[in-house]
């Protein structure tokens, strides 16, 4: 079984947060609330060591899927868009490494403890989607790399438990929002079931707690609108 290491650069993390919080705070289209999911393709470089069964994926940037249909509980993507961007990226010398999406939770939606236990995990719907992706590949060694960025609105900043919560997951604060970044590689077994591969997430910016020195402002509900958010800079 191959061991995967996933490195997220600061520029890639910045793009994840910019896209994730835009989807979280700003009202999109006909959605009647804030806090919708976004989806993106992730790109960078990959290093494979077959002798040691190790794979190192370096995420250099992400590309938000503007054709995706974003909702508060799901996001539908376009295979055509993913294929188009993958082919263009290869001509620019970078590889499409996988995908990412977000799990948004407003203040009244799920407690922080529940988000830690299950809200920041991949959902049953996510798993079904990953299986469908793997069916596109003929190779028995095919795998998918997936990241999920979970954003949970709080009344005030709470950075007490910021840091690594698992080998493949890191908890951190952005203003009064608690965030969780999780990476996981998946393969299919002989029975066609999805199995998680050993995956380690690395992000120097978060692991050195650099985010705690930033003043990100505050996300709060608009007056008399619990499900409609606004951003208040410091």
PDB file of C-alpha atoms in Angstrom:
ATOM      1  CA  UNK A   1       0.000   0.000   0.000  1.00  0.00           C
ATOM      2  CA  UNK A   2       1.469   3.336  -1.060  1.00  0.00           C
ATOM      3  CA  UNK A   3       2.039   6.106   1.494  1.00  0.00           C
ATOM      4  CA  UNK A   4       0.910   9.532   0.250  1.00  0.00           C
ATOM      5  CA  UNK A   5       2.261  12.865   1.437  1.00  0.00           C
ATOM      6  CA  UNK A   6       0.261  15.944   0.435  1.00  0.00           C
ATOM      7  CA  UNK A   7       1.992  19.315   0.759  1.00  0.00           C
ATOM      8  CA  UNK A   8      -0.100  22.500   0.574  1.00  0.00           C
ATOM      9  CA  UNK A   9       1.893  25.638  -0.255  1.00  0.00           C
ATOM     10  CA  UNK A  10       0.956  29.001   1.241  1.00  0.00           C
ATOM     11  CA  UNK A  11      -0.216  30.280  -2.148  1.00  0.00           C
ATOM     12  CA  UNK A  12      -2.483  27.247  -2.585  1.00  0.00           C
ATOM     13  CA  UNK A  13      -3.853  27.648   0.954  1.00  0.00           C
ATOM     14  CA  UNK A  14      -4.543  31.321   0.234  1.00  0.00           C
ATOM     15  CA  UNK A  15      -6.568  30.395  -2.841  1.00  0.00           C
ATOM     16  CA  UNK A  16      -8.474  27.755  -0.879  1.00  0.00           C
ATOM     17  CA  UNK A  17      -9.431  30.312   1.771  1.00  0.00           C
ATOM     18  CA  UNK A  18     -10.325  33.047  -0.718  1.00  0.00           C
ATOM     19  CA  UNK A  19     -12.633  30.759  -2.673  1.00  0.00           C
ATOM     20  CA  UNK A  20     -13.984  28.999   0.401  1.00  0.00           C
ATOM     21  CA  UNK A  21     -14.889  32.188   2.240  1.00  0.00           C
ATOM     22  CA  UNK A  22     -16.364  33.834  -0.847  1.00  0.00           C
ATOM     23  CA  UNK A  23     -18.721  30.858  -1.156  1.00  0.00           C
ATOM     24  CA  UNK A  24     -19.333  30.929   2.611  1.00  0.00           C
ATOM     25  CA  UNK A  25     -20.118  34.636   3.053  1.00  0.00           C
ATOM     26  CA  UNK A  26     -21.313  36.063  -0.270  1.00  0.00           C
ATOM     27  CA  UNK A  27     -24.790  35.308  -1.595  1.00  0.00           C
ATOM     28  CA  UNK A  28     -24.588  33.503  -4.941  1.00  0.00           C
ATOM     29  CA  UNK A  29     -27.251  33.686  -7.632  1.00  0.00           C
ATOM     30  CA  UNK A  30     -30.680  32.469  -6.554  1.00  0.00           C
ATOM     31  CA  UNK A  31     -29.482  30.910  -3.306  1.00  0.00           C
ATOM     32  CA  UNK A  32     -31.562  32.219  -0.416  1.00  0.00           C
ATOM     33  CA  UNK A  33     -28.768  31.899   2.115  1.00  0.00           C
ATOM     34  CA  UNK A  34     -25.044  32.190   2.669  1.00  0.00           C
ATOM     35  CA  UNK A  35     -22.855  29.200   3.359  1.00  0.00           C
ATOM     36  CA  UNK A  36     -22.728  27.237   0.114  1.00  0.00           C
ATOM     37  CA  UNK A  37     -20.173  24.665  -0.982  1.00  0.00           C
ATOM     38  CA  UNK A  38     -17.542  25.319  -3.607  1.00  0.00           C
ATOM     39  CA  UNK A  39     -15.539  22.891  -5.728  1.00  0.00           C
ATOM     40  CA  UNK A  40     -12.084  23.232  -7.257  1.00  0.00           C
ATOM     41  CA  UNK A  41      -9.440  21.268  -9.113  1.00  0.00           C
ATOM     42  CA  UNK A  42      -5.995  21.135  -7.499  1.00  0.00           C
ATOM     43  CA  UNK A  43      -2.733  21.384  -9.433  1.00  0.00           C
ATOM     44  CA  UNK A  44       0.985  21.080  -8.878  1.00  0.00           C
ATOM     45  CA  UNK A  45       3.759  18.509  -9.059  1.00  0.00           C
ATOM     46  CA  UNK A  46       4.018  14.858  -8.099  1.00  0.00           C
ATOM     47  CA  UNK A  47       6.973  12.681  -7.100  1.00  0.00           C
ATOM     48  CA  UNK A  48       6.637   8.874  -6.989  1.00  0.00           C
ATOM     49  CA  UNK A  49       9.149   6.550  -5.317  1.00  0.00           C
ATOM     50  CA  UNK A  50       8.153   3.056  -6.423  1.00  0.00           C
ATOM     51  CA  UNK A  51      10.923   1.370  -4.412  1.00  0.00           C
ATOM     52  CA  UNK A  52       9.628   2.779  -1.132  1.00  0.00           C
ATOM     53  CA  UNK A  53       5.949   2.894  -2.155  1.00  0.00           C
ATOM     54  CA  UNK A  54       5.767   6.610  -1.486  1.00  0.00           C
ATOM     55  CA  UNK A  55       4.040   9.395  -3.389  1.00  0.00           C
ATOM     56  CA  UNK A  56       4.533  13.120  -2.733  1.00  0.00           C
ATOM     57  CA  UNK A  57       1.957  15.566  -4.120  1.00  0.00           C
ATOM     58  CA  UNK A  58       2.810  19.269  -3.945  1.00  0.00           C
ATOM     59  CA  UNK A  59      -0.264  21.476  -4.339  1.00  0.00           C
ATOM     60  CA  UNK A  60       0.858  24.736  -5.929  1.00  0.00           C
ATOM     61  CA  UNK A  61      -2.535  26.246  -6.780  1.00  0.00           C
ATOM     62  CA  UNK A  62      -6.222  25.489  -7.192  1.00  0.00           C
ATOM     63  CA  UNK A  63      -8.744  26.443  -9.860  1.00  0.00           C
ATOM     64  CA  UNK A  64     -12.332  26.992  -8.717  1.00  0.00           C
ATOM     65  CA  UNK A  65     -14.800  25.189 -10.973  1.00  0.00           C
ATOM     66  CA  UNK A  66     -16.952  28.084 -12.147  1.00  0.00           C
ATOM     67  CA  UNK A  67     -19.300  25.726 -14.013  1.00  0.00           C
ATOM     68  CA  UNK A  68     -20.161  23.831 -10.815  1.00  0.00           C
ATOM     69  CA  UNK A  69     -23.682  24.110  -9.410  1.00  0.00           C
ATOM     70  CA  UNK A  70     -23.088  25.192  -5.827  1.00  0.00           C
ATOM     71  CA  UNK A  71     -25.613  24.648  -3.044  1.00  0.00           C
ATOM     72  CA  UNK A  72     -25.642  24.680   0.743  1.00  0.00           C
ATOM     73  CA  UNK A  73     -25.488  20.888   1.039  1.00  0.00           C
ATOM     74  CA  UNK A  74     -23.906  19.729  -2.195  1.00  0.00           C
ATOM     75  CA  UNK A  75     -22.050  20.796  -5.315  1.00  0.00           C
ATOM     76  CA  UNK A  76     -22.425  19.284  -8.792  1.00  0.00           C
ATOM     77  CA  UNK A  77     -19.421  19.384 -11.104  1.00  0.00           C
ATOM     78  CA  UNK A  78     -18.816  19.003 -14.822  1.00  0.00           C
ATOM     79  CA  UNK A  79     -16.560  16.214 -16.114  1.00  0.00           C
ATOM     80  CA  UNK A  80     -16.107  18.202 -19.314  1.00  0.00           C
ATOM     81  CA  UNK A  81     -14.733  21.183 -17.378  1.00  0.00           C
ATOM     82  CA  UNK A  82     -12.379  18.981 -15.352  1.00  0.00           C
ATOM     83  CA  UNK A  83     -11.015  17.301 -18.491  1.00  0.00           C
ATOM     84  CA  UNK A  84     -10.596  20.648 -20.251  1.00  0.00           C
ATOM     85  CA  UNK A  85      -8.601  22.171 -17.418  1.00  0.00           C
ATOM     86  CA  UNK A  86      -6.505  19.050 -16.921  1.00  0.00           C
ATOM     87  CA  UNK A  87      -5.389  19.064 -20.570  1.00  0.00           C
ATOM     88  CA  UNK A  88      -4.639  22.796 -20.555  1.00  0.00           C
ATOM     89  CA  UNK A  89      -2.670  22.526 -17.308  1.00  0.00           C
ATOM     90  CA  UNK A  90      -0.488  19.736 -18.689  1.00  0.00           C
ATOM     91  CA  UNK A  91       0.507  21.979 -21.590  1.00  0.00           C
ATOM     92  CA  UNK A  92       1.644  24.529 -18.985  1.00  0.00           C
ATOM     93  CA  UNK A  93       3.804  21.940 -17.241  1.00  0.00           C
ATOM     94  CA  UNK A  94       1.642  21.225 -14.188  1.00  0.00           C
ATOM     95  CA  UNK A  95      -0.476  18.239 -13.255  1.00  0.00           C
ATOM     96  CA  UNK A  96      -4.028  17.980 -12.035  1.00  0.00           C
ATOM     97  CA  UNK A  97      -3.587  16.222  -8.703  1.00  0.00           C
ATOM     98  CA  UNK A  98      -7.210  15.884  -7.647  1.00  0.00           C
ATOM     99  CA  UNK A  99     -10.144  17.877  -6.309  1.00  0.00           C
ATOM    100  CA  UNK A 100     -11.310  19.773  -3.274  1.00  0.00           C
ATOM    101  CA  UNK A 101     -14.598  21.104  -1.957  1.00  0.00           C
ATOM    102  CA  UNK A 102     -15.898  22.806   1.160  1.00  0.00           C
ATOM    103  CA  UNK A 103     -18.245  21.948   4.023  1.00  0.00           C
ATOM    104  CA  UNK A 104     -19.869  25.182   5.309  1.00  0.00           C
ATOM    105  CA  UNK A 105     -21.641  25.446   8.668  1.00  0.00           C
ATOM    106  CA  UNK A 106     -23.379  28.601   9.858  1.00  0.00           C
ATOM    107  CA  UNK A 107     -23.579  29.548  13.535  1.00  0.00           C
ATOM    108  CA  UNK A 108     -26.788  27.591  14.184  1.00  0.00           C
ATOM    109  CA  UNK A 109     -25.748  24.553  12.149  1.00  0.00           C
ATOM    110  CA  UNK A 110     -23.999  21.758  14.061  1.00  0.00           C
ATOM    111  CA  UNK A 111     -21.957  22.369  17.196  1.00  0.00           C
ATOM    112  CA  UNK A 112     -18.201  22.796  16.997  1.00  0.00           C
ATOM    113  CA  UNK A 113     -17.693  19.440  18.729  1.00  0.00           C
ATOM    114  CA  UNK A 114     -19.902  17.720  16.157  1.00  0.00           C
ATOM    115  CA  UNK A 115     -18.032  19.430  13.345  1.00  0.00           C
ATOM    116  CA  UNK A 116     -14.788  18.053  14.794  1.00  0.00           C
ATOM    117  CA  UNK A 117     -16.277  14.551  15.083  1.00  0.00           C
ATOM    118  CA  UNK A 118     -18.042  14.247  11.737  1.00  0.00           C
ATOM    119  CA  UNK A 119     -18.650  17.573  10.004  1.00  0.00           C
ATOM    120  CA  UNK A 120     -15.059  17.846   8.808  1.00  0.00           C
ATOM    121  CA  UNK A 121     -15.036  14.256   7.545  1.00  0.00           C
ATOM    122  CA  UNK A 122     -15.998  13.230   4.023  1.00  0.00           C
ATOM    123  CA  UNK A 123     -19.735  12.596   3.805  1.00  0.00           C
ATOM    124  CA  UNK A 124     -21.497   9.545   2.375  1.00  0.00           C
ATOM    125  CA  UNK A 125     -22.332  11.635  -0.685  1.00  0.00           C
ATOM    126  CA  UNK A 126     -18.653  12.545  -1.055  1.00  0.00           C
ATOM    127  CA  UNK A 127     -17.657   8.866  -0.942  1.00  0.00           C
ATOM    128  CA  UNK A 128     -20.183   7.970  -3.635  1.00  0.00           C
ATOM    129  CA  UNK A 129     -18.802  10.742  -5.834  1.00  0.00           C
ATOM    130  CA  UNK A 130     -15.229   9.498  -5.355  1.00  0.00           C
ATOM    131  CA  UNK A 131     -16.277   5.980  -6.404  1.00  0.00           C
ATOM    132  CA  UNK A 132     -17.820   7.380  -9.566  1.00  0.00           C
ATOM    133  CA  UNK A 133     -14.592   9.217 -10.338  1.00  0.00           C
ATOM    134  CA  UNK A 134     -12.516   6.052  -9.966  1.00  0.00           C
ATOM    135  CA  UNK A 135     -14.795   4.242 -12.405  1.00  0.00           C
ATOM    136  CA  UNK A 136     -13.444   6.539 -15.117  1.00  0.00           C
ATOM    137  CA  UNK A 137     -10.006   4.919 -14.813  1.00  0.00           C
ATOM    138  CA  UNK A 138      -9.124   1.455 -16.129  1.00  0.00           C
ATOM    139  CA  UNK A 139      -5.934   0.946 -14.104  1.00  0.00           C
ATOM    140  CA  UNK A 140      -6.206  -1.108 -10.922  1.00  0.00           C
ATOM    141  CA  UNK A 141      -3.669   1.252  -9.342  1.00  0.00           C
ATOM    142  CA  UNK A 142      -5.775   4.349  -9.989  1.00  0.00           C
ATOM    143  CA  UNK A 143      -6.436   6.604  -7.013  1.00  0.00           C
ATOM    144  CA  UNK A 144      -8.058   9.955  -6.325  1.00  0.00           C
ATOM    145  CA  UNK A 145      -6.730  12.722  -4.085  1.00  0.00           C
ATOM    146  CA  UNK A 146      -9.418  14.716  -2.317  1.00  0.00           C
ATOM    147  CA  UNK A 147      -9.302  17.644   0.090  1.00  0.00           C
ATOM    148  CA  UNK A 148     -12.132  19.163   2.074  1.00  0.00           C
ATOM    149  CA  UNK A 149     -12.070  22.605   3.689  1.00  0.00           C
ATOM    150  CA  UNK A 150     -14.609  22.867   6.511  1.00  0.00           C
ATOM    151  CA  UNK A 151     -15.667  26.330   7.707  1.00  0.00           C
ATOM    152  CA  UNK A 152     -17.686  26.714  10.918  1.00  0.00           C
ATOM    153  CA  UNK A 153     -18.970  30.135  12.030  1.00  0.00           C
ATOM    154  CA  UNK A 154     -18.545  30.905  15.753  1.00  0.00           C
ATOM    155  CA  UNK A 155     -19.599  33.809  17.952  1.00  0.00           C
ATOM    156  CA  UNK A 156     -15.973  34.736  18.583  1.00  0.00           C
ATOM    157  CA  UNK A 157     -12.492  33.476  17.780  1.00  0.00           C
ATOM    158  CA  UNK A 158     -11.526  30.240  19.514  1.00  0.00           C
ATOM    159  CA  UNK A 159      -7.992  29.125  18.668  1.00  0.00           C
ATOM    160  CA  UNK A 160      -7.426  26.999  21.779  1.00  0.00           C
ATOM    161  CA  UNK A 161      -7.334  23.695  19.862  1.00  0.00           C
ATOM    162  CA  UNK A 162      -5.691  24.923  16.665  1.00  0.00           C
ATOM    163  CA  UNK A 163      -3.172  22.446  15.307  1.00  0.00           C
ATOM    164  CA  UNK A 164      -2.959  18.934  13.929  1.00  0.00           C
ATOM    165  CA  UNK A 165      -5.936  16.720  14.799  1.00  0.00           C
ATOM    166  CA  UNK A 166      -4.893  13.752  12.648  1.00  0.00           C
ATOM    167  CA  UNK A 167      -2.060  12.783  10.336  1.00  0.00           C
ATOM    168  CA  UNK A 168      -4.152  14.040   7.433  1.00  0.00           C
ATOM    169  CA  UNK A 169      -6.055  16.933   9.063  1.00  0.00           C
ATOM    170  CA  UNK A 170      -5.287  20.340  10.592  1.00  0.00           C
ATOM    171  CA  UNK A 171      -7.603  22.625  12.602  1.00  0.00           C
ATOM    172  CA  UNK A 172      -7.094  26.393  12.449  1.00  0.00           C
ATOM    173  CA  UNK A 173      -8.867  29.712  13.033  1.00  0.00           C
ATOM    174  CA  UNK A 174      -9.697  32.464  10.554  1.00  0.00           C
ATOM    175  CA  UNK A 175     -11.195  35.320  12.561  1.00  0.00           C
ATOM    176  CA  UNK A 176     -14.270  34.008  14.348  1.00  0.00           C
ATOM    177  CA  UNK A 177     -14.520  30.997  12.037  1.00  0.00           C
ATOM    178  CA  UNK A 178     -13.027  27.610  12.807  1.00  0.00           C
ATOM    179  CA  UNK A 179     -11.544  25.813   9.808  1.00  0.00           C
ATOM    180  CA  UNK A 180     -10.447  22.242   9.170  1.00  0.00           C
ATOM    181  CA  UNK A 181      -8.346  21.123   6.206  1.00  0.00           C
ATOM    182  CA  UNK A 182      -8.323  17.389   5.462  1.00  0.00           C
ATOM    183  CA  UNK A 183      -6.568  15.461   2.682  1.00  0.00           C
ATOM    184  CA  UNK A 184      -7.159  11.843   1.709  1.00  0.00           C
ATOM    185  CA  UNK A 185      -6.265   9.496  -1.137  1.00  0.00           C
ATOM    186  CA  UNK A 186      -8.685   6.716  -2.087  1.00  0.00           C
ATOM    187  CA  UNK A 187      -8.539   3.541  -4.176  1.00  0.00           C
ATOM    188  CA  UNK A 188     -10.995   0.757  -4.951  1.00  0.00           C
ATOM    189  CA  UNK A 189     -10.470  -2.756  -3.650  1.00  0.00           C
ATOM    190  CA  UNK A 190     -11.277  -5.986  -5.516  1.00  0.00           C
ATOM    191  CA  UNK A 191     -14.890  -5.797  -4.356  1.00  0.00           C
ATOM    192  CA  UNK A 192     -15.239  -2.275  -5.736  1.00  0.00           C
ATOM    193  CA  UNK A 193     -15.334  -0.692  -2.275  1.00  0.00           C
ATOM    194  CA  UNK A 194     -13.584   2.598  -1.590  1.00  0.00           C
ATOM    195  CA  UNK A 195     -10.545   2.273   0.685  1.00  0.00           C
ATOM    196  CA  UNK A 196      -8.516   5.103   2.192  1.00  0.00           C
ATOM    197  CA  UNK A 197      -4.771   5.084   1.581  1.00  0.00           C
ATOM    198  CA  UNK A 198      -2.264   6.241   4.241  1.00  0.00           C
ATOM    199  CA  UNK A 199      -2.126  10.026   3.770  1.00  0.00           C
ATOM    200  CA  UNK A 200      -0.160  12.735   5.536  1.00  0.00           C
ATOM    201  CA  UNK A 201      -1.080  16.419   5.168  1.00  0.00           C
ATOM    202  CA  UNK A 202       1.681  19.019   5.399  1.00  0.00           C
ATOM    203  CA  UNK A 203       1.203  22.802   5.403  1.00  0.00           C
ATOM    204  CA  UNK A 204       4.069  24.859   6.779  1.00  0.00           C
ATOM    205  CA  UNK A 205       1.959  28.023   7.156  1.00  0.00           C
ATOM    206  CA  UNK A 206      -0.548  26.260   9.417  1.00  0.00           C
ATOM    207  CA  UNK A 207       1.896  23.992  11.233  1.00  0.00           C
ATOM    208  CA  UNK A 208       3.957  26.997  12.323  1.00  0.00           C
ATOM    209  CA  UNK A 209       0.748  28.741  13.526  1.00  0.00           C
ATOM    210  CA  UNK A 210       1.495  31.754  11.310  1.00  0.00           C
ATOM    211  CA  UNK A 211      -2.263  32.297  10.925  1.00  0.00           C
ATOM    212  CA  UNK A 212      -2.558  33.329  14.586  1.00  0.00           C
ATOM    213  CA  UNK A 213      -0.634  36.548  13.939  1.00  0.00           C
ATOM    214  CA  UNK A 214      -3.138  37.665  11.273  1.00  0.00           C
ATOM    215  CA  UNK A 215      -6.218  39.771  12.023  1.00  0.00           C
ATOM    216  CA  UNK A 216      -8.870  38.349   9.708  1.00  0.00           C
ATOM    217  CA  UNK A 217     -11.842  40.406  10.859  1.00  0.00           C
ATOM    218  CA  UNK A 218     -15.237  38.904  11.619  1.00  0.00           C
ATOM    219  CA  UNK A 219     -18.025  37.064   9.802  1.00  0.00           C
ATOM    220  CA  UNK A 220     -21.504  37.610  11.220  1.00  0.00           C
ATOM    221  CA  UNK A 221     -25.162  37.382  10.278  1.00  0.00           C
ATOM    222  CA  UNK A 222     -26.851  40.398   8.767  1.00  0.00           C
ATOM    223  CA  UNK A 223     -29.474  42.060  10.997  1.00  0.00           C
ATOM    224  CA  UNK A 224     -32.562  39.805  11.275  1.00  0.00           C
ATOM    225  CA  UNK A 225     -31.046  37.371   8.720  1.00  0.00           C
ATOM    226  CA  UNK A 226     -29.549  34.327  10.481  1.00  0.00           C
ATOM    227  CA  UNK A 227     -28.665  32.620   7.195  1.00  0.00           C
ATOM    228  CA  UNK A 228     -27.292  35.656   5.385  1.00  0.00           C
ATOM    229  CA  UNK A 229     -23.743  36.618   6.311  1.00  0.00           C
ATOM    230  CA  UNK A 230     -21.536  39.670   5.949  1.00  0.00           C
ATOM    231  CA  UNK A 231     -17.869  40.338   6.527  1.00  0.00           C
ATOM    232  CA  UNK A 232     -16.669  43.026   8.930  1.00  0.00           C
ATOM    233  CA  UNK A 233     -12.971  43.949   8.631  1.00  0.00           C
ATOM    234  CA  UNK A 234     -11.127  45.122  11.704  1.00  0.00           C
TER     235      UNK A 234
END
